[in-house]
Coordinates of C-alpha atoms in Angstrom, one line a residue:
M1 CA -12.9 8.0 -25.6
A2 CA -9.7 6.9 -23.8
Y3 CA -6.5 5.1 -24.6
S4 CA -4.4 3.3 -22.7
A5 CA -1.0 1.4 -23.8
I6 CA 0.2 -1.7 -22.1
T7 CA 3.7 -3.6 -22.9
S8 CA 2.5 -7.1 -23.4
P9 CA 5.0 -10.5 -23.5
P10 CA 5.2 -12.4 -26.3
P11 CA 2.9 -15.1 -25.0
L12 CA -0.3 -12.7 -25.7
R13 CA -2.4 -14.2 -28.4
L14 CA -4.8 -12.4 -30.1
P15 CA -7.5 -14.5 -32.5
S16 CA -8.6 -12.6 -35.8
P17 CA -12.0 -13.5 -37.4
F18 CA -10.2 -13.5 -40.7
H19 CA -7.8 -16.0 -40.0
N20 CA -8.8 -19.6 -39.2
Q21 CA -4.9 -21.0 -38.2
P22 CA -3.6 -19.7 -34.8
P23 CA -1.0 -17.1 -35.3
K24 CA 2.3 -17.5 -34.5
P25 CA 4.3 -16.1 -31.8
K26 CA 4.6 -12.2 -31.5
P27 CA 7.6 -9.9 -30.1
H28 CA 7.0 -7.8 -27.3
S29 CA 3.9 -5.6 -28.6
L30 CA 1.7 -2.8 -28.2
F31 CA -2.0 -3.2 -27.0
F32 CA -4.2 -0.1 -27.4
C33 CA -7.6 0.1 -25.8
S34 CA -10.4 2.3 -25.9
F35 CA -12.7 2.4 -23.1
G36 CA -16.5 2.9 -23.9
N37 CA -17.9 6.0 -22.9
Q38 CA -19.5 5.3 -20.1
K39 CA -22.7 8.1 -20.4
N40 CA -23.3 5.9 -23.4
P41 CA -24.2 2.3 -22.8
K42 CA -24.1 1.0 -26.3
S43 CA -20.3 1.7 -26.5
K44 CA -17.8 -0.9 -26.6
T45 CA -14.3 -1.4 -25.7
S46 CA -12.4 -2.2 -28.6
C47 CA -8.3 -3.0 -28.6
I48 CA -5.6 -3.3 -31.4
F49 CA -2.7 -5.4 -31.3
K50 CA 0.0 -3.9 -32.7
P51 CA 3.7 -5.3 -33.2
N52 CA 6.6 -3.2 -31.9
K53 CA 9.6 -4.0 -34.0
N54 CA 11.7 -2.3 -32.1
I55 CA 11.9 -4.8 -29.0
P56 CA 13.9 -8.4 -30.2
M57 CA 11.3 -11.0 -30.3
F58 CA 11.6 -13.8 -27.5
S59 CA 14.4 -11.5 -25.8
R60 CA 15.8 -12.6 -22.2
Q61 CA 15.8 -8.9 -21.3
P62 CA 13.4 -7.5 -19.0
L63 CA 10.9 -5.9 -20.1
L64 CA 12.3 -2.6 -18.9
S65 CA 15.5 -3.2 -19.8
A66 CA 14.4 -3.4 -23.6
P67 CA 14.9 -0.2 -25.6
K68 CA 12.6 2.4 -25.3
L69 CA 9.3 2.8 -26.5
R70 CA 7.8 5.0 -28.9
F71 CA 4.4 4.8 -30.3
N72 CA 1.9 7.8 -31.4
V73 CA -2.3 7.3 -30.9
Q74 CA -3.9 9.4 -33.9
Y75 CA -8.0 8.9 -33.8
S76 CA -10.3 11.1 -34.4
A77 CA -14.1 10.9 -34.2
E78 CA -17.4 11.5 -32.7
E79 CA -17.7 11.2 -28.5
G80 CA -18.7 7.5 -27.9
A81 CA -17.6 6.4 -31.2
E82 CA -15.1 3.5 -32.0
P83 CA -12.3 3.4 -34.8
P84 CA -14.0 0.7 -37.2
A85 CA -11.4 -2.2 -38.7
T86 CA -11.0 -1.6 -41.9
D87 CA -8.7 -3.4 -44.2
A88 CA -6.2 -1.3 -43.4
T89 CA -5.8 -2.6 -39.6
I90 CA -6.3 -6.1 -41.0
Q91 CA -5.7 -7.7 -44.0
E92 CA -8.2 -9.5 -45.7
V93 CA -7.8 -13.0 -45.8
F94 CA -8.7 -14.4 -49.8
S95 CA -7.9 -16.6 -52.4
W96 CA -6.7 -15.7 -55.9
S97 CA -9.3 -18.2 -57.4
S98 CA -11.9 -16.7 -56.2
V99 CA -10.9 -12.9 -57.5
I100 CA -10.3 -13.9 -60.9
L101 CA -13.2 -14.0 -62.6
P102 CA -14.5 -11.2 -60.9
F103 CA -11.6 -9.1 -62.5
F104 CA -11.6 -11.1 -65.6
F105 CA -14.9 -10.8 -67.3
P106 CA -15.4 -7.2 -66.5
A107 CA -11.4 -6.4 -68.0
L108 CA -12.7 -7.9 -71.1
G109 CA -14.3 -4.7 -71.6
G110 CA -11.5 -3.0 -71.7
L111 CA -9.9 -5.7 -74.4
L112 CA -12.2 -4.9 -76.3
F113 CA -11.6 -1.1 -76.5
G114 CA -7.9 -2.4 -76.9
Y115 CA -8.9 -4.7 -79.5
D116 CA -10.9 -1.3 -81.6
I117 CA -7.9 0.5 -81.4
G118 CA -5.6 -2.2 -83.1
A119 CA -8.3 -3.7 -85.6
T120 CA -8.9 -0.1 -87.2
S121 CA -5.2 0.3 -88.3
G122 CA -5.8 -2.2 -90.5
A123 CA -9.4 -1.9 -91.6
A124 CA -9.0 1.5 -92.9
L125 CA -6.4 0.5 -94.7
S126 CA -9.1 -2.6 -95.9
L127 CA -11.6 -0.4 -96.5
Q128 CA -9.7 1.8 -99.3
S129 CA -8.3 -0.8 -101.0
P130 CA -9.9 -1.3 -104.9
E131 CA -8.8 -4.9 -104.7
L132 CA -9.5 -6.4 -101.5
S133 CA -12.3 -4.1 -99.7
G134 CA -14.5 -6.2 -101.1
I135 CA -17.2 -3.1 -102.0
S136 CA -18.0 -0.6 -104.3
W137 CA -18.1 2.4 -102.1
F138 CA -14.6 1.9 -101.2
N139 CA -13.4 5.2 -102.0
L140 CA -13.6 7.0 -98.9
S141 CA -13.1 10.8 -98.9
A142 CA -11.1 12.3 -95.8
V143 CA -13.7 13.1 -93.9
Q144 CA -16.0 9.8 -94.4
L145 CA -12.7 8.1 -93.2
G146 CA -12.2 10.0 -90.3
L147 CA -15.6 9.6 -89.2
V148 CA -15.1 5.4 -89.8
V149 CA -12.0 5.5 -87.3
S150 CA -13.0 8.0 -85.0
G151 CA -16.4 6.8 -84.7
S152 CA -16.2 4.9 -81.6
L153 CA -14.5 7.7 -79.9
Y154 CA -17.7 9.7 -80.6
G155 CA -19.3 6.6 -79.2
A156 CA -17.4 6.8 -76.1
L157 CA -18.5 10.3 -75.6
L158 CA -21.7 9.7 -75.8
G159 CA -21.9 6.5 -73.8
S160 CA -20.5 8.6 -70.6
I161 CA -22.5 11.2 -71.1
L162 CA -25.9 9.3 -71.0
V163 CA -24.4 6.8 -68.2
Y164 CA -23.7 9.9 -65.8
P165 CA -27.5 10.1 -64.4
I166 CA -28.4 6.2 -64.3
S167 CA -25.2 4.7 -63.3
D168 CA -26.7 4.5 -59.6
F169 CA -30.0 2.7 -61.1
L170 CA -28.1 0.5 -64.1
G171 CA -25.4 -0.8 -61.2
R172 CA -22.2 -1.6 -62.1
R173 CA -22.8 -5.5 -63.2
R174 CA -25.9 -4.5 -65.5
E175 CA -24.0 -2.0 -67.1
L176 CA -21.1 -3.9 -67.9
I177 CA -23.9 -6.3 -69.3
T178 CA -25.2 -3.6 -71.5
A179 CA -21.9 -2.6 -72.5
A180 CA -21.1 -6.5 -73.8
L181 CA -24.7 -6.1 -76.0
L182 CA -23.7 -3.1 -77.5
Y183 CA -20.3 -4.4 -78.0
V184 CA -22.2 -7.2 -79.6
F185 CA -24.3 -5.1 -81.6
G186 CA -22.1 -2.9 -82.8
G187 CA -19.8 -5.7 -84.3
L188 CA -22.2 -7.0 -85.9
L189 CA -23.2 -4.1 -87.8
T190 CA -19.8 -3.1 -88.9
S191 CA -18.9 -6.1 -90.6
Y192 CA -22.0 -6.9 -92.1
A193 CA -22.4 -3.3 -93.2
P194 CA -23.7 -3.2 -96.4
G195 CA -23.3 0.6 -97.0
L196 CA -21.2 3.6 -95.2
N197 CA -24.2 4.9 -93.1
V198 CA -24.7 1.2 -91.6
L199 CA -21.2 1.3 -90.9
L200 CA -20.8 4.8 -89.2
L201 CA -24.1 3.2 -86.9
G202 CA -22.0 0.4 -85.7
R203 CA -19.0 2.2 -85.3
L204 CA -21.3 4.6 -83.0
V205 CA -23.1 1.4 -81.2
Y206 CA -19.7 0.2 -80.6
G207 CA -18.4 3.0 -79.0
L208 CA -21.3 3.2 -76.9
G209 CA -20.3 0.1 -75.5
I210 CA -17.1 1.4 -74.8
G211 CA -18.5 4.6 -73.0
L212 CA -20.1 2.1 -70.3
A213 CA -17.1 -0.5 -70.5
M214 CA -14.7 1.7 -69.3
H215 CA -17.0 3.5 -66.6
G216 CA -18.2 0.1 -65.3
A217 CA -15.2 -2.3 -65.2
P218 CA -12.9 -0.1 -63.1
L219 CA -16.3 0.5 -60.7
Y220 CA -16.9 -3.5 -60.4
I221 CA -13.3 -4.3 -59.8
A222 CA -12.5 -1.7 -57.0
E223 CA -15.8 -1.8 -55.1
T224 CA -15.3 -6.3 -55.4
C225 CA -11.8 -6.9 -54.8
P226 CA -9.8 -7.2 -51.6
S227 CA -8.5 -3.4 -51.2
Q228 CA -4.8 -5.0 -50.8
I229 CA -4.4 -5.9 -54.5
R230 CA -7.2 -3.0 -55.8
G231 CA -4.1 -1.5 -57.5
T232 CA -2.6 -4.8 -59.1
L233 CA -6.1 -5.7 -60.2
I234 CA -7.1 -2.2 -62.0
S235 CA -3.7 -1.8 -63.1
L236 CA -4.0 -5.3 -64.8
K237 CA -7.1 -4.1 -66.5
E238 CA -5.1 -1.3 -68.4
L239 CA -2.7 -4.3 -69.2
F240 CA -5.7 -5.8 -71.2
I241 CA -6.0 -2.7 -73.1
V242 CA -2.5 -2.7 -74.5
L243 CA -3.5 -6.9 -74.9
G244 CA -6.6 -6.0 -76.6
I245 CA -4.5 -3.5 -79.2
L246 CA -1.7 -6.6 -79.6
V247 CA -4.7 -8.4 -80.3
G248 CA -6.0 -5.9 -82.9
F249 CA -2.6 -5.5 -84.3
L250 CA -2.3 -9.5 -85.1
V251 CA -5.6 -10.1 -86.3
G252 CA -5.5 -7.1 -88.9
S253 CA -2.0 -8.3 -90.3
I254 CA -3.9 -12.0 -90.9
Q255 CA -6.6 -10.5 -92.7
I256 CA -4.7 -7.3 -94.1
D257 CA -4.7 -9.7 -98.5
A258 CA -7.8 -11.4 -97.7
V259 CA -10.9 -9.6 -99.5
G260 CA -13.1 -8.1 -97.1
G261 CA -10.9 -8.5 -94.4
W262 CA -11.8 -5.4 -92.6
R263 CA -15.0 -7.0 -92.0
Y264 CA -13.2 -10.4 -90.5
M265 CA -11.1 -7.3 -88.5
Y266 CA -14.3 -6.0 -86.9
G267 CA -16.3 -8.9 -86.4
F268 CA -13.7 -10.6 -84.6
G269 CA -14.7 -9.2 -81.1
V270 CA -18.2 -10.9 -81.2
P271 CA -17.4 -14.0 -79.5
I272 CA -15.0 -12.2 -77.0
A273 CA -18.2 -9.7 -76.1
L274 CA -20.9 -12.6 -75.8
L275 CA -18.4 -13.9 -73.4
M276 CA -18.0 -10.7 -71.1
G277 CA -21.8 -10.5 -71.1
L278 CA -22.4 -14.1 -70.3
G279 CA -19.6 -13.8 -67.7
M280 CA -20.9 -10.9 -66.1
W281 CA -24.4 -12.5 -66.0
S282 CA -22.6 -15.4 -63.8
L283 CA -21.8 -12.7 -61.6
P284 CA -23.2 -11.1 -58.4
P285 CA -23.7 -7.3 -58.2
S286 CA -21.2 -5.1 -56.2
P287 CA -22.3 -5.5 -52.4
R288 CA -21.3 -1.5 -52.2
W289 CA -23.5 -0.6 -54.7
L290 CA -26.2 -2.7 -52.9
L291 CA -25.8 -0.9 -49.5
L292 CA -25.6 2.4 -51.7
R293 CA -29.0 1.4 -52.9
A294 CA -30.2 0.3 -49.3
A295 CA -29.2 4.1 -47.8
Q296 CA -30.9 5.5 -50.9
G297 CA -33.9 4.4 -49.5
K298 CA -34.6 2.0 -52.8
G299 CA -35.9 -0.9 -51.3
S300 CA -35.8 -2.8 -47.9
F301 CA -32.7 -2.1 -46.5
Q302 CA -32.4 -5.1 -44.9
E303 CA -32.7 -7.4 -47.5
Y304 CA -30.3 -4.9 -49.4
K305 CA -28.2 -6.1 -46.6
E306 CA -28.7 -9.7 -47.1
K307 CA -28.2 -9.4 -50.7
A308 CA -25.2 -7.5 -50.0
I309 CA -23.7 -10.1 -47.5
S310 CA -24.0 -12.9 -50.1
A311 CA -22.5 -11.3 -53.1
L312 CA -19.4 -10.8 -50.9
S313 CA -19.7 -14.4 -49.9
K314 CA -19.9 -15.5 -53.5
L315 CA -17.3 -12.9 -54.7
R316 CA -14.6 -14.4 -51.8
G317 CA -15.3 -18.3 -52.3
R318 CA -16.9 -18.7 -48.5
P319 CA -20.2 -20.3 -47.7
P320 CA -23.4 -18.4 -48.2
G321 CA -24.0 -15.8 -45.1
D322 CA -20.7 -16.6 -43.2
K323 CA -20.2 -14.6 -40.4
V324 CA -16.5 -12.9 -41.9
S325 CA -18.7 -11.5 -45.0
E326 CA -21.4 -10.3 -42.6
K327 CA -19.1 -8.8 -40.6
Q328 CA -16.8 -6.6 -43.6
I329 CA -20.7 -5.4 -44.3
E330 CA -21.3 -4.2 -41.1
E331 CA -18.4 -2.5 -41.4
S332 CA -18.8 -1.3 -44.4
L333 CA -22.3 -0.1 -43.7
V334 CA -20.5 2.9 -40.6
S335 CA -19.1 4.5 -43.1
L336 CA -22.0 4.6 -45.4
K337 CA -24.4 5.7 -42.7
S338 CA -22.1 9.2 -41.8
A339 CA -21.8 9.9 -45.6
Y340 CA -25.7 9.9 -45.3
K341 CA -26.7 10.8 -41.9
E342 CA -27.6 14.0 -42.4
D343 CA -28.2 14.4 -46.6
E344 CA -30.9 13.9 -48.9
P345 CA -31.7 10.0 -49.6
E346 CA -30.0 10.6 -53.1
G347 CA -27.7 12.9 -54.0
S348 CA -28.4 16.1 -56.3
F349 CA -27.5 16.0 -59.6
L350 CA -24.7 18.6 -59.3
E351 CA -23.5 17.1 -56.1
V352 CA -20.2 16.1 -57.9
F353 CA -18.8 19.1 -58.2
Q354 CA -19.9 19.9 -54.2
G355 CA -17.0 19.5 -51.3
P356 CA -15.4 15.7 -51.2
S357 CA -16.7 15.0 -54.5
L358 CA -15.5 17.7 -56.4
K359 CA -11.7 17.0 -54.0
A360 CA -12.3 13.4 -56.0
F361 CA -12.9 14.9 -59.2
V362 CA -9.8 17.3 -59.4
I363 CA -7.5 14.6 -58.8
G364 CA -9.3 12.2 -61.1
G365 CA -9.9 14.2 -63.8
G366 CA -6.7 16.0 -63.7
L367 CA -5.3 13.2 -64.2
V368 CA -7.2 11.5 -67.1
L369 CA -6.8 15.0 -68.6
F370 CA -3.1 15.2 -68.2
Q371 CA -3.4 11.2 -69.8
Q372 CA -4.1 12.6 -72.8
I373 CA -2.9 16.4 -73.5
T374 CA 1.2 15.4 -72.4
G375 CA 1.2 14.3 -76.0
Q376 CA 0.8 10.3 -76.7
P377 CA -1.1 10.0 -79.8
S378 CA 1.6 12.4 -81.0
V379 CA 4.2 10.9 -79.9
L380 CA 3.4 7.3 -81.0
Y381 CA 2.6 9.3 -84.4
Y382 CA 6.8 9.7 -85.1
A383 CA 7.8 6.7 -83.7
G384 CA 7.9 4.8 -87.5
P385 CA 10.5 8.2 -88.6
I386 CA 12.2 8.2 -85.6
L387 CA 13.1 3.9 -86.0
Q388 CA 13.6 4.4 -90.1
S389 CA 15.9 7.3 -89.1
A390 CA 18.1 5.0 -87.1
G391 CA 18.1 2.2 -89.4
F392 CA 15.6 -0.1 -87.9
S393 CA 14.2 -2.6 -90.7
A394 CA 10.9 -2.6 -89.0
A395 CA 10.4 0.7 -89.8
A396 CA 9.8 0.2 -93.3
D397 CA 6.8 -1.9 -92.0
A398 CA 3.9 0.3 -90.1
T399 CA 2.5 -2.7 -88.6
R400 CA 5.9 -4.4 -87.5
V401 CA 6.3 -1.0 -86.0
S402 CA 2.8 -1.2 -83.7
V403 CA 3.9 -4.4 -82.7
V404 CA 7.1 -3.9 -81.5
I405 CA 5.7 -1.0 -78.9
G406 CA 2.6 -3.1 -78.5
L407 CA 4.8 -5.4 -76.9
F408 CA 7.0 -2.9 -75.0
K409 CA 3.9 -1.6 -74.2
L410 CA 2.9 -4.4 -72.5
A411 CA 6.1 -5.6 -70.5
M412 CA 6.4 -1.9 -69.0
T413 CA 2.7 -2.3 -67.9
W414 CA 3.4 -5.6 -66.4
I415 CA 6.1 -3.4 -64.5
A416 CA 3.4 -1.5 -63.2
V417 CA 1.3 -4.1 -62.3
V418 CA 3.5 -6.0 -60.4
K419 CA 4.7 -3.0 -58.3
V420 CA 1.3 -0.4 -57.8
D421 CA 0.8 -2.5 -54.6
D422 CA 4.2 -2.6 -53.2
L423 CA 5.7 1.1 -54.0
G424 CA 2.4 2.9 -54.5
R425 CA 0.5 5.1 -56.5
R426 CA 3.1 8.4 -55.7
P427 CA 6.3 7.4 -56.1
L428 CA 5.3 5.3 -60.1
L429 CA 3.3 8.1 -60.9
I430 CA 5.9 11.1 -60.1
G431 CA 8.9 8.5 -61.5
G432 CA 7.2 8.1 -64.8
V433 CA 6.2 11.8 -65.0
S434 CA 9.3 13.0 -64.6
G435 CA 10.7 10.2 -67.2
I436 CA 7.9 11.9 -69.7
A437 CA 8.8 15.5 -69.8
L438 CA 12.4 14.1 -70.1
S439 CA 12.1 12.1 -72.7
L440 CA 9.7 15.5 -74.5
F441 CA 12.7 17.6 -74.1
L442 CA 15.0 15.2 -75.9
L443 CA 12.6 14.6 -78.7
S444 CA 12.7 18.5 -79.0
A445 CA 16.3 18.9 -78.9
Y446 CA 16.4 15.8 -81.7
Y447 CA 14.6 17.6 -84.1
K448 CA 16.0 20.9 -83.4
F449 CA 20.0 20.3 -83.3
L450 CA 20.4 16.7 -82.7
G451 CA 19.2 15.0 -85.8
G452 CA 22.9 13.8 -86.3
F453 CA 22.1 11.1 -83.5
P454 CA 19.0 9.1 -83.9
L455 CA 19.6 7.1 -81.6
V456 CA 18.9 10.0 -79.1
A457 CA 15.5 9.8 -80.5
V458 CA 15.2 6.5 -80.7
A459 CA 16.1 5.9 -76.7
A460 CA 13.7 9.2 -76.1
L461 CA 10.8 7.1 -77.8
L462 CA 11.2 4.2 -75.8
L463 CA 11.6 6.5 -72.5
Y464 CA 8.2 8.0 -73.5
V465 CA 6.4 4.7 -74.0
G466 CA 8.1 3.0 -70.5
C467 CA 7.0 5.7 -68.5
Y468 CA 3.8 6.4 -69.5
Q469 CA 3.3 2.7 -69.2
I470 CA 4.0 2.9 -65.7
S471 CA 2.7 5.9 -64.8
F472 CA -0.4 8.1 -66.7
G473 CA -1.5 4.5 -68.1
P474 CA -2.3 2.3 -65.4
I475 CA -2.3 4.6 -62.5
S476 CA -4.8 7.5 -63.8
W477 CA -7.2 4.8 -64.1
L478 CA -6.7 2.9 -60.7
M479 CA -6.8 6.7 -58.6
V480 CA -10.2 7.3 -60.8
S481 CA -12.0 4.1 -59.7
E482 CA -10.6 4.3 -56.1
I483 CA -11.0 8.2 -55.2
F484 CA -14.8 9.1 -55.6
P485 CA -16.8 8.7 -52.2
L486 CA -19.8 5.9 -52.3
R487 CA -21.8 8.2 -53.0
T488 CA -21.2 10.3 -55.5
R489 CA -18.8 7.5 -57.2
G490 CA -21.3 6.2 -60.6
R491 CA -21.8 10.0 -61.7
G492 CA -18.1 11.1 -60.7
I493 CA -16.1 8.5 -62.9
S494 CA -18.6 9.0 -65.9
L495 CA -17.3 12.1 -65.5
A496 CA -14.1 11.3 -65.6
V497 CA -14.1 9.1 -68.4
L498 CA -16.4 11.8 -69.9
T499 CA -12.9 14.4 -69.7
N500 CA -10.6 11.0 -71.0
F501 CA -12.6 11.0 -74.0
G502 CA -13.0 14.6 -74.9
S503 CA -9.8 15.4 -74.0
N504 CA -8.2 12.5 -76.2
A505 CA -10.7 13.9 -79.7
I506 CA -8.9 17.5 -79.0
V507 CA -5.5 16.2 -79.0
T508 CA -6.4 14.2 -82.0
F509 CA -7.9 17.1 -83.8
A510 CA -5.3 19.5 -83.0
F511 CA -2.3 17.5 -83.5
S512 CA -2.4 17.9 -87.7
P513 CA -2.9 22.4 -87.3
L514 CA 0.0 22.1 -84.6
K515 CA 2.5 20.2 -86.6
E516 CA 1.6 22.4 -88.8
F517 CA 2.0 25.8 -87.3
L518 CA 4.9 24.7 -84.6
G519 CA 7.1 22.2 -86.3
A520 CA 7.9 19.1 -84.5
E521 CA 10.7 20.8 -82.3
N522 CA 8.5 23.1 -80.6
L523 CA 5.5 20.9 -80.4
F524 CA 7.6 18.4 -78.5
L525 CA 9.0 21.4 -76.6
L526 CA 5.0 22.2 -75.6
F527 CA 4.3 18.9 -74.8
G528 CA 7.1 19.1 -72.2
A529 CA 5.9 22.0 -70.8
I530 CA 2.7 20.6 -69.9
A531 CA 4.0 17.6 -68.8
L532 CA 5.9 19.3 -65.9
L533 CA 3.1 20.8 -65.5
S534 CA 1.3 17.6 -64.7
L535 CA 4.6 16.3 -62.5
V536 CA 3.7 19.7 -60.2
F537 CA -0.3 18.9 -60.1
V538 CA 0.8 14.8 -59.0
V539 CA 3.3 15.9 -56.9
V540 CA 1.2 18.8 -55.0
I541 CA -2.7 17.6 -55.2
V542 CA -2.7 13.8 -55.9
P543 CA -2.3 11.6 -52.2
E544 CA -1.0 8.3 -51.7
T545 CA -3.7 5.1 -51.7
K546 CA -1.8 2.7 -51.7
G547 CA -3.6 -0.1 -48.7
L548 CA -6.3 1.7 -47.9
S549 CA -9.7 0.5 -48.0
L550 CA -12.4 2.4 -50.6
E551 CA -13.8 3.7 -47.0
E552 CA -10.6 4.5 -45.5
I553 CA -10.0 6.7 -48.5
E554 CA -13.3 8.8 -48.1
S555 CA -13.2 9.1 -44.4
K556 CA -9.4 10.2 -43.8
I557 CA -8.0 11.9 -47.7
L558 CA -11.3 13.4 -48.8
K559 CA -12.5 15.1 -45.6

């Protein structure tokens, strides 16, 4: 394989299959060509056209008098192979109207997860009210109430375990349809529960839907959206979770004074779940999942390839079987074939703990673990007392405090959505986690020796919430959705989801004993030390994936 560098004058044009309009005039440029191996008659000659910004556009100087050209060529491949033209080399042209629905319907799964968190806070109060519960079994013990509140968490844990061996069989689309059905049945069982046992069963079923939705939604969105907006859309899914929490708070505040209001709170999510299921039914399967099934030998290779082309055409709003979609599918097949070249048609059950998949799990699983053990539930637990000590009247009303913090979370998450594909993943993580550590040490100092300065605690609280929502909140799920190789992506993400919900459960159960044993000041000091450890993890371990296609992440970062 050989490369030559040729300087070219401005009038040179290279048409791109991704653009219908003729390209604008370019500055003096570098024109790299790879010439096929003469021993391999099937090898081809390919060229990459790269503008050189150091040479003035339309300069009247002779080319030889222009600034000195500097360039590096980096290429690693087997002899006779070509570097495929990927999304990072040529940005895919798309219309926002074509990507809205493939994002919106899976993201409803996240909204319903957030809604359950918000609605449960009001439903727990309604259930225990002798006058407003509308039931004779309102006198719940602490254990029974804890099971009601955390029942969906147990279901999510179980769902993430169950989906591990069957995720590739179900596929992303069918998994989300199943999640929508579980949301519907769980919501109906809960809202019409005649007794505690049926209520707990409904909470468990709803939680199963959460487990499947939080696994399938980032998968489907990441595999179907253009790579240059993947970060924006996955982060926007986190915004839907925060929006769901706010909707849950709002419905709870409206129904809190109604007799049997908890039934309406839990039943409100059923129509949204029906919309999610019908929407996913109308969408095509993930093209990358179809190619995965083809590579695993689950059917006719050509048939799966044609289905993948058709699915991509539909997702991009193009005519069925168009040439651009066909070319993109061919490029995805190149990396997929190399992954399955010398391996078994289908990976082993434990393959996710080996090689590149293990590296991906360390990155993704580590992020969702630190997302939980840096103390987010604990900080929010103290939000009411902190605001009350600062003299804010809203602190007297827990619902209002929750709404205020929820609105702030929504605003900060929007910043991450807007900037993640511009700044990248690492800058947001490093900056956000640094702010989290600082806020936790400030809260510890407040409870130790700064008790006379409540505004310090308020500032630390808002700093924590804001930094969390631009870093661990959206970026962890984004990295999980894109870091795993296609071969083990389904199983890898299910393990990451299991890690997330498992660590959430541990932190939730350990919070009260730790608070009693350590006190608030030492508890925040402990979380601050964990946040510093997570910052080191991000700086040393977590790579930058901005602008890379999923295939490039697999080939350049994991191998």
